């Protein structure tokens, strides 16, 4: 099963390499990884999506917790949560197809953020499934380039991940 | 406030940490530190002949004393030479602090002379590592390093020190912190009392119980408590290779050790048990054999300070995260309070079953009629001559297994071996590290002619510092353990396992100014050992020629369960 693990990490040189190293060293897989400083400049927040059996996921969280620079972590998929990913995508947009692309972008509530006579550059935010669905709807033949940020996640309701 | 250079801070911090010995080797990037070292007397430095030996000395000191060992090496090759020793300590959860020089911070990343990214190289084999960014950080980082290395599940910590952090003329305020607190690191100080209660209930309702005492029992200084618990309940005990001595081998409750070369009775009893209490053992593959066939009827109570060791390979029914000692003290308190006792009839049936299993193999081996000594004989003689009270520091191979099987340890911290990494070359420097700190104790390196040659240069260090260890070399003229596998799995094709052109160990020992004794027959064995141990102040190398065809048994049949064993070359369970 797919899991989204959110980690608060000391914002120190080398801390990220320990996390990434751990995954390869122990043969865990990483699907996406995002990291940025938080409002507290001494902490970074990292979101990793991974998949594996319950036993593997248990090991991943335990091994992450064991890293000295990991301050706290939560497996968001254990509860209600919100997940978002942003994609910038360059699409061929010529002739009659140009309107079709625009309509699809609207349906997915994306925004066209740059235009040339033959290209739309689109920004789209959603969960992984929505971004995948958009690419499917557009048709891969029209996709020139994509860049995705990877998943960020946060728990719903009162739960907060903080010190 | 006192003003010190970074180099002086390194040495002063070690003094304030009450460090007596450091082991190391100088080089360009640590010259400032060595200069500060030369200007004081409190800390003694042991100059090894290869950095790997420095790490094993520090490691073995830690294994014997429970206190972290300290290593000082230069950047680049000095640091990479230390990596094997760091990894050895990491695998066996041994506290150690390794100070590595580094090129000046202004040159890092430019492939400077003797630059190695030691933070990157060591990362997978350390508990943690630090790079010094400013000289004033040095005391705090050293304090943290000792704290991390020796608390929770112990392990090695590396500090990478760029040369410009130690410049003698750059002085900063020195202050050695009294204590450390880290928001991101707080190892458990006691187990969950609900879980402990559950564990005691399970223990009391067991009909075929087994207790596994692991390395964590020794590291956690919980041998006395584990022993008391087993004796209170009258339950059988097996100690893992890392846990030898954690429960006295002379106690009738002891069944030997489990796993690949464990005893028939320990392995069979585990397989048939209905409850296993594991105290600081991590169910690694050399113990469990095929995990899906592991002890099918057993429920498992698993005490470990490291949560990630629990349910990693074998799922625990009652996990208890905490230090073995405090958890066992709580268990003993609960047992003292309860009126419940284990089912006496079931237990006596279990014991009579176990006693039958004990008859089946019982550590027997066959003597040679061709006059060649058997390795088992040698270890038994060693046990006799040292009255079972020596520190046995082993290398890796068949001799290691024989030493572990035939030397019976009654005390913890006496059996010192590289269990997790299996590092050939560990034994000799390990013995040196122990002897240095326990000059009055008998300290023996049990080795093979293969392993010994991986760190024999330390003969020279022993001359320099008068370290009179005794070396018992089980010379089978082959990489015996490799040869055994080739006999069993590769139709006896001895690919590269025969060590041709062995040195004349007698002359070699002589060249370094030590004493050698060659033993070829049974009649020579005991007198040679007695002579060696009578020479209190001399290093003695015993070159003991043994039967090269001997195999280690019992041996678990690969990919099978714990009860599937070879008991000799021809007998299988
Ligand atoms: C550094 C290292 N290299 C290789 C091995 C693999 N290995 C394990 S035991 C062994 C043979 C050891 O030979 P020796 O020291 O003579 O001991 P014996 O088995 O003959 O008693 C080897 C090569 C190892 N454990 N460590
Ligand atoms: Mg050999």
XYZ file of C-alpha atoms and ligand atoms in Angstrom:
763
model
C 0.000 0.000 0.000
C 1.044 3.573 -0.639
C 1.981 5.655 2.405
C 2.704 9.342 2.884
C 5.170 9.970 5.662
C 5.749 13.504 6.937
C 8.989 14.160 8.780
C 10.278 17.099 10.814
C 14.016 17.168 10.411
C 16.746 19.297 11.965
C 17.625 21.839 9.287
C 21.275 20.823 9.208
C 23.772 20.080 6.462
C 23.798 16.395 5.691
C 20.474 15.588 7.337
C 18.733 15.043 4.009
C 21.469 12.721 2.796
C 20.885 10.523 5.832
C 17.218 10.168 4.954
C 17.875 9.447 1.303
C 20.778 7.152 2.184
C 18.604 5.200 4.583
C 16.112 4.369 1.840
C 18.735 3.001 -0.534
C 20.779 1.326 2.191
C 17.807 -0.623 3.489
C 16.231 -1.289 0.146
C 13.124 0.829 0.817
C 11.566 2.534 -2.145
C 10.901 6.257 -2.536
C 8.211 7.364 -4.969
C 8.337 11.066 -4.247
C 10.295 13.218 -1.881
C 9.834 16.900 -1.096
C 11.663 18.980 1.428
C 11.723 22.640 2.458
C 12.362 24.702 5.581
C 9.381 25.384 7.855
C 8.287 28.594 9.585
C 10.781 27.556 12.263
C 14.097 27.984 10.444
C 15.774 25.267 12.517
C 13.428 22.650 11.081
C 12.807 21.249 7.634
C 9.702 19.348 6.704
C 9.996 16.441 4.411
C 7.252 14.418 2.805
C 8.035 11.048 1.351
C 5.660 8.734 -0.441
C 6.566 5.096 -0.431
C 4.915 1.730 -0.669
C 5.405 -1.633 0.927
C 3.887 -4.239 3.197
C 2.887 -3.251 6.727
C 6.131 -4.731 7.970
C 8.213 -2.674 5.570
C 6.346 0.522 6.430
C 6.837 -0.185 10.132
C 10.563 -0.565 9.503
C 10.660 2.634 7.446
C 9.094 4.696 10.211
C 11.223 3.064 12.907
C 14.447 3.477 10.975
C 13.600 7.105 10.133
C 12.876 7.777 13.793
C 16.248 6.318 14.664
C 18.096 8.943 12.637
C 19.431 11.402 15.172
C 18.280 14.419 13.145
C 14.689 13.267 12.753
C 12.695 15.161 15.354
C 9.222 13.800 14.685
C 7.314 11.949 12.030
C 3.829 10.808 11.174
C 2.403 8.381 8.660
C -0.354 10.602 7.241
C -2.096 7.697 5.562
C -3.010 6.318 8.977
C -5.655 9.039 9.278
C -7.676 11.543 7.258
C -5.334 13.802 5.389
C -4.918 16.180 2.512
C -2.336 15.543 -0.147
C -1.289 17.947 -2.859
C 1.189 18.011 -5.635
C 1.865 20.717 -8.183
C 2.656 20.069 -11.812
C 3.885 22.422 -14.512
C 3.210 20.932 -17.895
C 3.940 22.127 -21.418
C 1.310 21.092 -23.924
C 1.112 21.281 -27.689
C -1.766 23.612 -28.403
C -2.326 24.209 -32.103
C -5.289 24.391 -34.458
C -8.635 23.138 -33.268
C -6.928 21.183 -30.527
C -5.946 24.458 -28.841
C -9.517 24.983 -27.595
C -9.828 21.393 -26.488
C -6.723 21.751 -24.329
C -8.096 24.933 -22.790
C -11.392 23.214 -21.953
C -9.616 20.272 -20.318
C -7.455 22.644 -18.265
C -10.629 24.393 -17.069
C -12.328 21.137 -16.164
C -9.336 20.188 -14.026
C -9.198 23.705 -12.602
C -5.701 24.231 -13.901
C -4.278 27.548 -14.957
C -2.523 28.465 -18.156
C 0.512 30.361 -16.917
C 2.405 30.886 -20.179
C 1.404 30.951 -23.826
C 3.036 30.854 -27.231
C 1.315 30.439 -30.560
C 1.730 26.693 -30.356
C 2.162 25.950 -26.654
C 0.284 26.287 -23.389
C 2.199 25.956 -20.148
C -0.228 24.791 -17.494
C -0.065 24.759 -13.726
C -2.135 22.116 -12.005
C -2.510 21.303 -8.332
C -4.092 18.216 -6.863
C -3.428 14.798 -5.516
C -1.331 12.401 -7.530
C -4.409 10.778 -9.048
C -5.759 14.043 -10.369
C -2.471 14.974 -12.039
C -2.251 11.516 -13.621
C -5.851 11.798 -14.801
C -5.150 15.168 -16.423
C -2.249 13.749 -18.422
C -4.475 10.897 -19.532
C -7.255 13.268 -20.560
C -4.903 15.456 -22.573
C -3.284 12.479 -24.225
C 0.428 11.801 -23.958
C 0.984 12.746 -27.563
C 0.364 16.389 -26.669
C 2.663 16.490 -23.662
C 6.015 18.154 -24.331
C 7.422 18.383 -20.818
C 6.274 17.887 -17.249
C 7.703 18.765 -13.902
C 6.062 17.650 -10.661
C 6.956 18.764 -7.155
C 6.207 15.487 -5.476
C 3.574 15.082 -2.818
C 3.142 17.289 0.251
C 0.681 16.250 2.873
C -0.997 17.424 6.047
C -3.471 15.828 8.419
C -7.119 16.908 8.435
C -8.759 18.410 11.486
C -7.064 19.170 14.801
C -3.998 17.033 14.377
C -0.755 18.939 13.888
C 2.783 17.808 13.381
C 4.927 20.168 15.418
C 7.371 20.123 18.294
C 37.213 31.906 30.614
C 40.089 29.946 29.155
C 41.095 30.540 25.543
C 42.133 27.450 23.586
C 42.799 26.532 19.997
C 40.613 23.904 18.343
C 43.426 21.377 18.650
C 43.755 22.076 22.361
C 39.989 21.847 22.738
C 39.993 18.350 21.247
C 42.513 17.146 23.792
C 41.053 19.073 26.703
C 37.552 17.779 25.962
C 38.868 14.215 26.017
C 40.544 14.953 29.340
C 37.331 16.376 30.726
C 35.589 13.261 29.459
C 38.072 11.286 31.651
C 39.541 9.439 28.700
C 42.684 7.536 29.574
C 43.762 6.033 26.277
C 43.309 6.918 22.654
C 44.425 4.803 19.730
C 45.551 6.367 16.515
C 47.963 7.280 13.800
C 49.117 10.785 12.827
C 49.020 12.509 9.455
C 48.887 15.958 7.891
C 45.383 16.998 8.824
C 45.698 16.060 12.504
C 49.181 17.400 13.209
C 47.858 20.322 15.253
C 45.937 17.856 17.409
C 48.976 15.597 17.809
C 50.998 18.612 18.851
C 48.450 19.466 21.543
C 48.503 15.810 22.606
C 52.280 15.925 23.044
C 52.001 18.792 25.515
C 50.071 16.919 28.182
C 50.341 13.651 30.053
C 46.861 12.728 31.155
C 45.834 11.038 27.932
C 48.034 8.231 26.680
C 48.151 7.593 22.973
C 48.789 4.166 21.490
C 50.422 4.343 18.104
C 49.157 1.377 16.108
C 50.650 0.173 12.826
C 47.418 0.365 10.832
C 44.329 2.438 11.596
C 42.046 -0.597 11.469
C 43.843 -1.910 14.535
C 43.200 1.363 16.377
C 39.461 0.979 15.872
C 39.468 -2.661 17.013
C 41.487 -1.780 20.111
C 39.045 0.964 21.040
C 36.119 -1.304 20.249
C 37.388 -4.205 22.368
C 38.149 -1.892 25.264
C 34.507 -0.815 25.058
C 33.294 -4.426 24.910
C 35.289 -5.343 27.993
C 34.640 -2.214 30.061
C 31.299 -0.914 28.791
C 32.878 2.512 28.232
C 33.352 4.115 24.810
C 36.751 3.754 23.110
C 38.387 6.668 21.314
C 40.259 6.727 17.994
C 42.212 9.519 16.290
C 43.133 9.237 12.610
C 44.109 11.504 9.782
C 42.021 12.369 6.718
C 41.788 10.334 3.507
C 43.574 6.980 3.849
C 43.729 7.243 7.638
C 39.985 7.619 7.790
C 39.207 4.966 5.174
C 41.515 2.489 6.933
C 39.363 3.005 10.010
C 36.108 2.226 8.209
C 36.223 -1.568 8.697
C 36.637 -1.080 12.424
C 33.834 1.461 12.559
C 31.531 -0.910 10.692
C 32.537 -3.745 13.037
C 31.550 -1.672 16.071
C 28.341 -0.528 14.383
C 27.124 -4.051 13.671
C 27.680 -5.116 17.277
C 26.346 -1.880 18.877
C 29.638 -0.916 20.485
C 30.178 2.653 21.755
C 33.124 4.361 20.102
C 34.130 7.909 19.179
C 36.312 8.325 16.104
C 38.012 11.676 15.506
C 39.010 12.020 11.860
C 41.122 14.770 10.412
C 39.879 16.484 7.270
C 41.436 18.835 4.738
C 40.952 22.539 5.543
C 37.336 23.611 5.104
C 38.418 25.999 2.347
C 39.579 23.034 0.250
C 36.671 20.647 0.864
C 35.154 19.536 -2.411
C 38.205 20.343 -4.493
C 39.744 16.856 -4.420
C 42.480 18.202 -2.209
C 45.386 16.016 -1.143
C 44.104 13.273 1.184
C 40.529 14.445 0.942
C 37.834 11.806 1.423
C 34.217 12.608 2.147
C 34.290 10.796 5.469
C 30.826 12.063 6.368
C 29.528 10.279 3.283
C 31.763 7.224 3.544
C 30.976 6.566 7.189
C 27.289 7.493 7.130
C 25.874 3.971 6.677
C 28.128 2.476 9.380
C 27.831 4.999 12.193
C 25.172 5.779 14.735
C 25.808 9.404 13.883
C 28.497 11.680 12.522
C 29.342 15.360 12.875
C 31.448 17.773 10.851
C 33.046 20.628 12.754
C 32.050 23.979 11.226
C 33.690 26.267 13.783
C 36.404 25.575 16.400
C 34.189 26.750 19.251
C 31.779 23.882 18.470
C 34.389 21.239 19.291
C 33.715 20.691 23.024
C 29.946 20.525 22.488
C 30.258 18.102 19.587
C 32.643 15.851 21.503
C 30.273 15.790 24.466
C 27.373 14.952 22.157
C 29.412 12.268 20.428
C 30.086 10.469 23.720
C 26.473 10.835 24.758
C 25.114 9.433 21.514
C 27.724 6.667 21.308
C 26.997 5.316 24.762
C 23.272 5.881 25.302
C 20.282 4.018 23.888
C 21.520 1.383 21.474
C 25.233 2.181 21.533
C 27.289 2.641 18.390
C 30.205 4.459 16.816
C 30.149 8.231 16.248
C 32.534 9.960 13.842
C 33.646 13.595 14.129
C 35.152 15.053 10.975
C 37.589 17.861 11.865
C 38.915 20.080 9.057
C 42.477 21.137 9.715
C 41.677 24.847 9.880
C 39.353 24.147 12.831
C 42.447 23.277 14.870
C 44.852 26.101 13.939
C 47.043 26.684 17.040
C 46.915 30.478 16.847
C 43.114 30.765 16.576
C 41.904 30.698 20.171
C 38.351 30.614 21.411
C 36.591 30.341 24.744
C 36.622 26.801 26.065
C 33.748 25.350 27.999
C 33.010 21.634 28.339
C 29.284 21.073 28.809
C 28.133 19.154 31.882
C 25.315 17.429 30.085
C 23.605 17.210 26.732
C 20.001 17.367 25.751
C 18.840 16.932 22.199
C 15.241 17.449 21.140
C 15.630 14.911 18.369
C 17.235 12.147 20.433
C 15.819 10.683 23.604
C 16.312 6.943 23.996
C 13.813 5.045 26.127
C 14.733 4.906 29.805
C 12.143 2.308 30.814
C 9.728 -0.119 29.239
C 5.955 0.250 29.017
C 4.574 -1.127 32.271
C 1.417 -2.513 30.619
C 3.553 -4.491 28.198
C 5.788 -5.696 30.998
C 2.759 -6.937 32.889
C 1.499 -8.729 29.819
C 4.909 -10.306 29.346
C 4.979 -11.624 32.917
C 1.521 -13.154 32.486
C 2.625 -14.854 29.285
C 5.794 -16.078 30.949
C 3.813 -17.615 33.791
C 1.429 -19.420 31.476
C 4.150 -20.899 29.259
C 4.505 -24.661 29.125
C 7.640 -24.894 26.972
C 9.478 -21.616 27.587
C 12.884 -20.496 26.345
C 14.893 -17.404 27.263
C 17.299 -15.924 24.738
C 20.024 -13.735 26.204
C 21.589 -11.531 23.522
C 24.355 -8.978 23.207
C 21.971 -6.297 24.455
C 21.895 -8.029 27.831
C 25.642 -7.571 28.101
C 25.699 -4.067 26.591
C 22.798 -3.129 28.867
C 24.579 -4.577 31.929
C 21.583 -6.729 32.671
C 23.264 -10.117 33.028
C 22.605 -10.348 36.762
C 18.912 -9.560 36.274
C 18.548 -11.966 33.349
C 20.202 -14.678 35.418
C 17.939 -14.009 38.372
C 14.850 -14.110 36.178
C 15.790 -17.443 34.605
C 16.631 -18.967 37.975
C 13.454 -17.659 39.590
C 11.383 -19.312 36.889
C 13.679 -22.299 36.364
C 13.425 -21.725 32.611
C 16.008 -22.870 30.047
C 18.366 -20.252 28.669
C 20.273 -19.910 25.434
C 22.785 -17.110 24.943
C 23.491 -15.881 21.431
C 27.028 -15.630 20.080
C 26.984 -11.984 21.189
C 25.416 -12.869 24.520
C 27.922 -15.497 25.676
C 28.628 -14.960 29.358
C 25.414 -12.960 29.758
C 24.179 -16.048 31.603
C 26.677 -18.396 33.249
C 27.560 -21.353 31.055
C 28.133 -23.512 34.135
C 24.499 -23.141 35.188
C 22.426 -26.250 34.403
C 19.714 -24.010 32.916
C 22.074 -23.101 30.060
C 21.627 -24.955 26.778
C 24.473 -23.411 24.795
C 23.956 -20.968 21.969
C 21.416 -20.925 19.146
C 21.816 -20.607 15.412
C 24.026 -21.764 12.604
C 26.639 -23.477 14.781
C 24.577 -23.533 17.942
C 23.914 -26.614 20.036
C 21.441 -29.283 19.050
C 19.538 -28.786 22.295
C 19.272 -24.978 22.062
C 18.080 -25.048 18.457
C 15.683 -27.933 18.973
C 14.267 -26.495 22.163
C 13.677 -23.142 20.485
C 11.905 -24.852 17.597
C 9.571 -26.684 19.957
C 9.009 -23.932 22.480
C 5.680 -22.220 23.041
C 7.181 -18.997 24.380
C 10.437 -17.185 23.731
C 11.580 -14.316 25.914
C 14.293 -12.487 24.017
C 16.430 -10.070 25.997
C 18.489 -7.832 23.724
C 18.828 -10.277 20.834
C 17.928 -9.218 17.316
C 16.937 -12.461 15.555
C 19.505 -12.091 12.816
C 19.775 -14.555 9.957
C 22.628 -16.514 11.547
C 20.291 -17.328 14.417
C 16.876 -17.805 12.842
C 17.590 -19.815 9.713
C 14.542 -19.467 7.384
C 12.358 -16.888 9.127
C 9.112 -18.354 7.778
C 9.960 -21.671 9.431
C 11.233 -20.116 12.654
C 9.807 -21.596 15.839
C 6.269 -22.192 14.527
C 4.587 -22.651 17.913
C 6.330 -19.920 19.862
C 4.872 -16.638 21.027
C 7.555 -14.011 21.329
C 8.264 -11.413 23.993
C 10.963 -9.136 22.671
C 12.816 -6.691 24.913
C 15.066 -4.281 23.021
C 16.281 -0.726 23.464
C 16.010 -0.209 19.700
C 12.399 -0.306 18.455
C 13.582 -1.056 14.917
C 15.080 -4.349 16.112
C 11.653 -5.509 17.201
C 9.561 -7.264 14.548
C 12.237 -6.587 11.938
C 12.761 -10.217 10.983
C 10.503 -12.074 13.429
C 7.188 -10.576 14.529
C 6.953 -10.027 18.282
C 3.724 -10.761 20.184
C 4.722 -8.596 23.135
C 7.203 -5.898 22.130
C 8.904 -4.043 24.971
C 11.068 -1.076 24.068
C 13.434 -0.214 26.868
C 16.751 -0.906 28.558
C 17.034 -4.598 29.409
C 18.058 -3.874 32.988
C 15.126 -1.725 34.027
C 12.625 -3.916 32.184
C 13.950 -7.042 33.903
C 13.920 -5.344 37.305
C 10.240 -4.539 36.783
C 9.529 -8.088 35.674
C 11.273 -9.490 38.740
C 9.252 -7.170 40.972
C 6.001 -8.393 39.408
C 7.084 -12.013 39.780
C 7.901 -11.425 43.432
C 4.408 -10.070 44.029
C 2.316 -12.644 42.245
C 1.037 -15.922 43.711
C 0.940 -17.486 40.283
C 3.612 -20.019 39.415
C 4.359 -21.782 36.139
C 2.696 -25.152 35.562
C 5.140 -27.432 37.392
C 4.131 -30.562 35.554
C 4.478 -28.990 32.113
C 7.828 -27.546 33.056
C 9.210 -30.811 34.353
C 8.052 -32.556 31.180
C 9.761 -29.835 29.159
C 12.967 -30.286 31.102
C 13.008 -34.040 30.677
C 12.483 -33.539 26.945
C 15.385 -31.078 26.888
C 17.592 -33.458 28.839
C 16.982 -36.088 26.171
C 17.976 -33.608 23.476
C 21.111 -32.853 25.456
C 22.150 -36.498 25.140
C 21.867 -36.530 21.379
C 24.946 -34.493 20.425
C 26.329 -32.905 23.559
C 29.221 -31.172 21.843
C 30.962 -34.411 20.982
C 33.709 -34.594 18.387
C 35.892 -37.389 17.181
C 39.549 -37.598 18.029
C 42.063 -38.359 15.325
C 43.908 -41.593 15.159
C 46.564 -39.982 12.950
C 47.828 -37.866 15.830
C 46.705 -34.490 14.454
C 45.250 -32.236 17.113
C 41.588 -31.314 16.907
C 40.731 -27.624 17.347
C 38.125 -28.543 19.954
C 40.848 -30.202 22.067
C 42.886 -27.034 21.942
C 40.062 -24.844 23.190
C 39.211 -27.313 25.934
C 42.835 -27.259 27.035
C 42.857 -23.465 26.904
C 39.764 -23.401 29.081
C 41.423 -25.691 31.568
C 44.727 -23.867 31.730
C 43.101 -20.424 32.092
C 40.531 -21.813 34.562
C 37.753 -20.429 32.423
C 38.564 -16.915 33.516
C 40.350 -15.365 30.534
C 39.188 -12.682 28.143
C 38.892 -14.514 24.847
C 39.228 -12.215 21.851
C 38.480 -14.105 18.696
C 39.093 -13.661 15.036
C 36.680 -14.963 12.433
C 36.381 -18.455 11.040
C 36.160 -22.009 12.320
C 38.437 -21.208 15.240
C 35.911 -18.562 16.346
C 33.092 -21.083 16.385
C 35.209 -23.653 18.247
C 36.249 -21.043 20.791
C 32.621 -20.040 21.326
C 31.525 -23.663 21.601
C 34.213 -25.055 23.882
C 35.215 -22.133 26.098
C 32.464 -21.824 28.694
C 31.891 -18.246 29.775
C 30.523 -17.617 33.225
C 30.924 -13.846 33.128
C 29.778 -11.170 30.715
C 32.245 -9.027 28.727
C 34.759 -11.891 28.512
C 33.931 -13.173 25.042
C 34.979 -10.548 22.523
C 34.301 -11.228 18.865
C 33.063 -9.603 15.706
C 29.651 -11.244 15.589
C 27.773 -8.972 13.215
C 30.329 -8.018 10.607
C 32.578 -11.060 10.978
C 35.773 -9.104 10.575
C 38.907 -11.195 10.076
C 41.777 -9.318 11.673
C 39.697 -8.240 14.672
C 41.061 -10.641 17.262
C 44.646 -9.544 17.777
C 44.112 -5.779 18.147
C 41.014 -6.562 20.232
C 43.133 -8.579 22.650
C 45.628 -5.705 22.780
C 42.885 -3.227 23.653
C 41.660 -5.419 26.499
C 45.122 -6.274 27.869
C 46.104 -2.636 28.016
C 43.210 -1.899 30.348
C 43.269 -5.135 32.305
C 46.994 -5.813 32.656
C 46.468 -8.399 35.379
C 43.917 -10.446 33.478
C 44.693 -13.299 31.120
C 43.888 -12.011 27.657
C 43.936 -14.429 24.768
C 43.543 -13.939 21.058
C 42.145 -17.074 19.462
C 42.889 -16.831 15.784
C 43.543 -18.697 12.560
C 46.596 -18.389 10.381
C 44.397 -16.581 7.841
C 42.841 -14.000 10.155
C 46.059 -13.367 12.019
C 47.819 -12.259 8.880
C 45.264 -9.490 8.424
C 46.653 -7.460 11.341
C 49.945 -9.105 12.264
C 51.782 -5.792 11.938
C 50.528 -5.055 15.446
C 53.311 -7.277 16.783
C 55.280 -4.071 16.547
C 52.817 -2.062 18.635
C 52.949 -4.781 21.303
C 56.734 -4.423 21.445
C 56.519 -0.677 21.801
C 54.010 -0.688 24.650
C 54.746 -4.096 26.215
C 51.358 -5.661 25.657
C 51.807 -9.309 26.626
C 48.757 -10.933 25.065
C 48.708 -14.651 24.361
C 47.917 -15.680 20.814
C 46.465 -19.104 20.233
C 46.633 -19.687 16.504
C 44.661 -22.693 15.338
C 46.765 -23.319 12.294
C 44.893 -25.493 9.832
C 46.826 -24.103 6.879
C 43.601 -23.069 5.246
C 40.778 -20.615 5.317
C 38.967 -23.306 7.194
C 35.485 -21.850 7.261
C 35.576 -21.206 3.525
C 36.962 -24.666 2.960
C 34.156 -26.191 5.020
C 31.534 -24.514 2.824
C 33.384 -25.678 -0.262
C 33.435 -29.227 1.106
C 29.710 -29.080 1.794
C 28.439 -27.133 -1.214
C 31.037 -27.203 -3.982
C 32.187 -30.831 -4.172
C 35.318 -29.968 -2.184
C 36.710 -27.674 -4.841
C 38.940 -25.615 -2.562
C 38.953 -22.479 -4.631
C 41.486 -20.080 -3.097
C 40.968 -21.373 0.422
C 44.343 -23.002 0.789
C 46.938 -20.614 2.107
C 50.099 -21.667 0.331
C 53.452 -20.346 1.493
C 52.548 -19.607 5.068
C 55.204 -17.637 6.879
C 57.368 -19.334 9.473
C 55.384 -17.968 12.390
C 58.195 -18.806 14.757
C 60.700 -16.633 12.926
C 58.111 -13.961 12.329
C 57.303 -13.675 16.031
C 60.995 -13.730 16.772
C 61.649 -10.873 14.385
C 59.377 -8.628 16.461
C 61.068 -9.717 19.682
C 58.277 -11.927 21.003
C 58.193 -15.568 21.943
C 56.728 -18.334 19.814
C 55.914 -21.915 20.677
C 54.982 -24.480 18.074
C 52.637 -27.287 19.062
C 52.062 -30.360 16.941
C 50.967 -33.100 19.292
C 48.553 -33.608 22.132
C 51.439 -34.253 24.503
C 52.873 -30.802 23.803
C 49.586 -28.945 24.146
C 49.012 -28.426 27.875
C 52.704 -27.867 28.686
C 52.936 -25.265 25.926
C 49.874 -23.420 27.197
C 51.163 -23.558 30.745
C 54.519 -22.234 29.672
C 52.884 -19.413 27.731
C 50.686 -18.289 30.610
C 53.563 -18.524 33.059
C 55.381 -15.899 31.000
C 53.326 -13.061 32.436
C 55.235 -10.272 30.774
C 55.743 -11.728 27.339
C 53.667 -11.862 24.256
C 53.532 -15.518 23.287
C 52.406 -16.764 19.901
C 51.284 -20.398 19.987
C 51.365 -21.858 16.521
C 49.185 -24.893 17.028
C 48.965 -27.247 14.090
C 45.536 -28.813 13.858
C 43.599 -31.141 11.620
C 42.813 -29.142 8.452
C 39.882 -31.361 7.518
C 37.794 -30.651 10.615
C 34.360 -29.081 10.225
C 32.276 -27.108 12.705
C 29.134 -28.924 13.848
C 26.273 -28.733 14.530
C 25.363 -26.696 11.479
C 21.895 -25.565 10.482
C 20.741 -26.896 7.133
C 20.324 -23.833 4.877
C 16.819 -22.420 4.287
C 15.317 -24.824 6.789
C 14.056 -24.502 10.352
C 15.941 -24.381 13.634
C 15.667 -28.126 14.199
C 17.276 -29.062 10.888
C 20.969 -29.610 11.494
C 24.011 -31.468 10.369
C 25.492 -33.052 13.498
C 28.605 -34.413 11.803
C 29.839 -34.958 8.259
C 27.437 -37.863 7.921
C 24.637 -37.371 10.444
C 21.612 -35.169 9.837
C 18.600 -34.579 12.062
C 37.990 -9.417 6.191
C 37.321 -10.694 5.847
N 37.509 -11.248 4.616
C 36.907 -12.419 4.306
C 36.091 -13.055 5.196
C 35.420 -14.372 4.822
N 35.902 -15.452 5.699
C 35.207 -15.868 6.782
S 36.008 -17.048 7.652
C 37.301 -17.061 6.569
C 38.471 -17.965 6.779
C 39.267 -17.618 7.982
O 40.464 -18.343 7.969
P 41.309 -18.525 9.286
O 41.507 -17.222 9.946
O 42.531 -19.306 8.978
O 40.318 -19.335 10.236
P 39.807 -20.848 10.131
O 38.448 -20.812 9.543
O 40.768 -21.602 9.297
O 39.786 -21.302 11.544
C 37.079 -16.137 5.537
C 37.995 -15.922 4.411
C 35.903 -12.419 6.439
N 35.095 -12.926 7.367
N 36.536 -11.263 6.747
Mg 42.866 -21.353 9.109
